[in-house]
PDB file of C-alpha atoms in Angstrom:
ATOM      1  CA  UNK A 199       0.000   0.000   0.000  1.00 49.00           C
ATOM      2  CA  UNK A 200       3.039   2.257   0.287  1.00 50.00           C
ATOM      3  CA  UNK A 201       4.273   4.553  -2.110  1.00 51.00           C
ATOM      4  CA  UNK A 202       7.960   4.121  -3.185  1.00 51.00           C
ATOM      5  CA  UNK A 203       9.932   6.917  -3.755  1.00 48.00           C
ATOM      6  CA  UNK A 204      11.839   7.472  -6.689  1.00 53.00           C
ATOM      7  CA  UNK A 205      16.076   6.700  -5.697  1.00 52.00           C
ATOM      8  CA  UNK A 206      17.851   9.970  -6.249  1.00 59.00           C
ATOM      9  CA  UNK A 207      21.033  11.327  -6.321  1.00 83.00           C
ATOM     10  CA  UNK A 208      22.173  13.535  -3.412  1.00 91.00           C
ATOM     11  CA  UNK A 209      19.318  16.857  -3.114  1.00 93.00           C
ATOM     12  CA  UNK A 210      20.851  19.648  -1.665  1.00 92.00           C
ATOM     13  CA  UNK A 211      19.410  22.827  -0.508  1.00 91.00           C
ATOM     14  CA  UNK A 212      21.762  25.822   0.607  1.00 89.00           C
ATOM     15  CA  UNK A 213      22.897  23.929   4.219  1.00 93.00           C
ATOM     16  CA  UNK A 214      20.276  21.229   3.587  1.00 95.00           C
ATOM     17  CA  UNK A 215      21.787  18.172   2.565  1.00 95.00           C
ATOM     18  CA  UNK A 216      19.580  15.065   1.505  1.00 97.00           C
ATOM     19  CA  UNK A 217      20.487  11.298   0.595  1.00 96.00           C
ATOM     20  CA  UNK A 218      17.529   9.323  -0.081  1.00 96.00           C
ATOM     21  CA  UNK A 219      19.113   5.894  -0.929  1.00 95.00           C
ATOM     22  CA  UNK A 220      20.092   6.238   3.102  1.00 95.00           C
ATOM     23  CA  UNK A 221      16.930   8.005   4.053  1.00 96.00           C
ATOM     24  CA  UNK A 222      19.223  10.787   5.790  1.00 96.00           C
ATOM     25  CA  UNK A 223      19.061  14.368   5.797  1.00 97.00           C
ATOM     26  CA  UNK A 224      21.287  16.771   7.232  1.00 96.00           C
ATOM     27  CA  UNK A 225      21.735  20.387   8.161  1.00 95.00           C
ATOM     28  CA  UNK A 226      25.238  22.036   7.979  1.00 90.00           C
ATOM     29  CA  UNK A 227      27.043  18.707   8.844  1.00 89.00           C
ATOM     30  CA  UNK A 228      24.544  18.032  11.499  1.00 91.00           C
ATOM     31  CA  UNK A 229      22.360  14.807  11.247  1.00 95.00           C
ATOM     32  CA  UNK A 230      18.661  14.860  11.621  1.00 96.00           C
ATOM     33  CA  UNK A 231      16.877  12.106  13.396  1.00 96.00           C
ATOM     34  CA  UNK A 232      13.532  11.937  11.202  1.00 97.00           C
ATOM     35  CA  UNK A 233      11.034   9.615  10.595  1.00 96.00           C
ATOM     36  CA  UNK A 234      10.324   8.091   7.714  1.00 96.00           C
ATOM     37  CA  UNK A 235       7.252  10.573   6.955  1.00 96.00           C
ATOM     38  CA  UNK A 236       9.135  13.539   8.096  1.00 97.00           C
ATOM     39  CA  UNK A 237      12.116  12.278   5.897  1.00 97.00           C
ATOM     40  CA  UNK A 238       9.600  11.520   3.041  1.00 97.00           C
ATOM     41  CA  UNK A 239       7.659  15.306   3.533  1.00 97.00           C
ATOM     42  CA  UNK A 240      10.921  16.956   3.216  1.00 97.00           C
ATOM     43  CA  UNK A 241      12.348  15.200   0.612  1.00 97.00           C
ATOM     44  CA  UNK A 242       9.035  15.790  -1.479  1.00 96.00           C
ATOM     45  CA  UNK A 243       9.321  19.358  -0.295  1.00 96.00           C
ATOM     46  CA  UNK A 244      12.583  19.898  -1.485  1.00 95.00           C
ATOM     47  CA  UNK A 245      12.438  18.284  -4.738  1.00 95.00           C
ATOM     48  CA  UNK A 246       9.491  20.815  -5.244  1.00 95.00           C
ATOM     49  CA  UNK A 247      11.288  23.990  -3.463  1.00 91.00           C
ATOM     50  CA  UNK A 248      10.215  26.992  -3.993  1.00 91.00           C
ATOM     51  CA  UNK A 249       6.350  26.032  -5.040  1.00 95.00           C
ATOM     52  CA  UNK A 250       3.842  25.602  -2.646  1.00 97.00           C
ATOM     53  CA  UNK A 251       2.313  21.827  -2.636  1.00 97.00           C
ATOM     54  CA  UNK A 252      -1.173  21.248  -1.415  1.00 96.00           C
ATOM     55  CA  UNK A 253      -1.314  18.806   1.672  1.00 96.00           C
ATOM     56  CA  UNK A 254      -3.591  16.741  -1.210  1.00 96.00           C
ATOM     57  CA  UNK A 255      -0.252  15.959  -3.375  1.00 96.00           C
ATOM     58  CA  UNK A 256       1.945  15.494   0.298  1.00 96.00           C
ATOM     59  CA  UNK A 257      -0.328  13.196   1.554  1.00 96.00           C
ATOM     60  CA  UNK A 258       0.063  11.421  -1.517  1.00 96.00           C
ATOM     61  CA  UNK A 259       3.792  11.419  -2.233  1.00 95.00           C
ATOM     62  CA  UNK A 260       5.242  11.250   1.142  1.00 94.00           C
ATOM     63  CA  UNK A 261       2.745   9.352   3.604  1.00 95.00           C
ATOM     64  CA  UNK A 262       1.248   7.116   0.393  1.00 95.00           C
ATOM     65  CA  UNK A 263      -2.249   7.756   0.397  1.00 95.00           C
ATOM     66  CA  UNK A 264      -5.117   9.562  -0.074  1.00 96.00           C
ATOM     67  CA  UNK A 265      -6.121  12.553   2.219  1.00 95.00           C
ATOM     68  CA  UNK A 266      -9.001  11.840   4.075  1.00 94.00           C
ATOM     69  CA  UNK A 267     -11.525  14.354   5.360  1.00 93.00           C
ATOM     70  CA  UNK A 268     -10.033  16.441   8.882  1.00 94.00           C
ATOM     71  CA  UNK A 269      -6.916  14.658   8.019  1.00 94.00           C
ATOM     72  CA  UNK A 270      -4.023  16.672  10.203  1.00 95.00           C
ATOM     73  CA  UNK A 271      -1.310  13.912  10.013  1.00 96.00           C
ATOM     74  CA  UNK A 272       0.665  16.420   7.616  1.00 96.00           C
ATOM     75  CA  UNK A 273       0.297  19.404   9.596  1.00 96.00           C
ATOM     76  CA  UNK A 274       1.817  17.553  12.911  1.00 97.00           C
ATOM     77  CA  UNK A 275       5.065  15.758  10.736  1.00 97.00           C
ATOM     78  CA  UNK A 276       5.240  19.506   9.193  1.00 97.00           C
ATOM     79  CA  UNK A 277       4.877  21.056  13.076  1.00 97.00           C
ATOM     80  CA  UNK A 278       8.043  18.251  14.022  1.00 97.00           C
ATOM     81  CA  UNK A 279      10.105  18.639  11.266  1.00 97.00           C
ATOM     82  CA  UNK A 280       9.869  22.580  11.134  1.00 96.00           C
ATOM     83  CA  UNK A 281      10.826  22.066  15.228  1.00 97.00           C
ATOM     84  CA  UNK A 282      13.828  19.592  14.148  1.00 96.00           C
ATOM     85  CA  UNK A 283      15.198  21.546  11.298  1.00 95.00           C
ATOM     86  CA  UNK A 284      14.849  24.654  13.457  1.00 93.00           C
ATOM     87  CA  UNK A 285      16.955  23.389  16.196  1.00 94.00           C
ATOM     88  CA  UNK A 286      19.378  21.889  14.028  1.00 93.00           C
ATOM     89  CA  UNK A 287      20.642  24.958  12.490  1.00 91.00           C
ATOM     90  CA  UNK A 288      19.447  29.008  12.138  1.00 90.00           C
ATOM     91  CA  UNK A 289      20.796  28.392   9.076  1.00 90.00           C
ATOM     92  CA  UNK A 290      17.695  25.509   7.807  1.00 93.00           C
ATOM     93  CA  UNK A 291      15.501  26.053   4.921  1.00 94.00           C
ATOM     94  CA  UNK A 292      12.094  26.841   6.868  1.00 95.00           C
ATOM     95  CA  UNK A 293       8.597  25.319   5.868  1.00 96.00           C
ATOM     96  CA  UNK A 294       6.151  27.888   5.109  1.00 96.00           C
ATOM     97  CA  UNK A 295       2.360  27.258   5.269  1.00 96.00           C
ATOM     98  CA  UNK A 296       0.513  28.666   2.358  1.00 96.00           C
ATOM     99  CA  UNK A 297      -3.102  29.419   3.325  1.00 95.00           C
ATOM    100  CA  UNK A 298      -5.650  27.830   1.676  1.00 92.00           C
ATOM    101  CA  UNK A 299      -2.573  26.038  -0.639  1.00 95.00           C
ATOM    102  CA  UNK A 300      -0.257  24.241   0.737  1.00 96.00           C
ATOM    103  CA  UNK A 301       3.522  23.929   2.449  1.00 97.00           C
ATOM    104  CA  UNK A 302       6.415  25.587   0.566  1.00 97.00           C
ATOM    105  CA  UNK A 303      10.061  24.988   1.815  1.00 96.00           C
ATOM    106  CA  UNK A 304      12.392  28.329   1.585  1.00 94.00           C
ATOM    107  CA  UNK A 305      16.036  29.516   2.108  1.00 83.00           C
ATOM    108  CA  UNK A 306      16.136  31.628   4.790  1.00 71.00           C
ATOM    109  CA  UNK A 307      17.658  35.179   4.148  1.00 61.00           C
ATOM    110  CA  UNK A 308      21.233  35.167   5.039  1.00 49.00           C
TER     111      UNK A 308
END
């Protein structure tokens, strides 16, 4: 019933550094302990930074299913992983909510 993601090379994004044939991200050298969904939402983010993506399309990709109705299991990974990436660095892309669209994952201004 799971969705596979696609193997990839090496994503990186400014300090964000991700390796999905491992399933590890890191920030400026730093490891990040995710979970698979948080590792799957920001992979999906950041093959899609800069452009908002409804929580429709990250259900889809990066939990592997369909959105239900009241469905907040996005919004808490998106809550934790904005918390890990946050305390990992000052220097972390941030996740942006979009209202009424979606998540979009940004540089932060230097």
């Amino acid at each position: 019933r799971r969705q596979t993601l696609p193997a990839a090379e090496e994503l990186s994004l400014g300090p964000l550094h991700l390796h999905p044939a491992e399933r590890r991200a890191a920030v400026d050298g730093q490891e990040l302990r995710l979970t698979g969904a948080e590792f799957a939402l920001l992979l999906t983010l950041a093959q899609h930074a800069g452009e908002v993506v409804n929580k429709a399309t990250l259900t889809r990709l990066a939990l592997g299913r369909e959105i239900e109705r009241f469905d907040r299991s996005v919004d808490v990974h998106v809550s934790r992983l904005r918390r890990k990436l946050a305390e990992a660095s000052p220097k972390a892309p941030a996740i942006e909510a979009v209202r009424g669209a979606g998540y979009l994952l940004v540089s932060p201004r230097a």
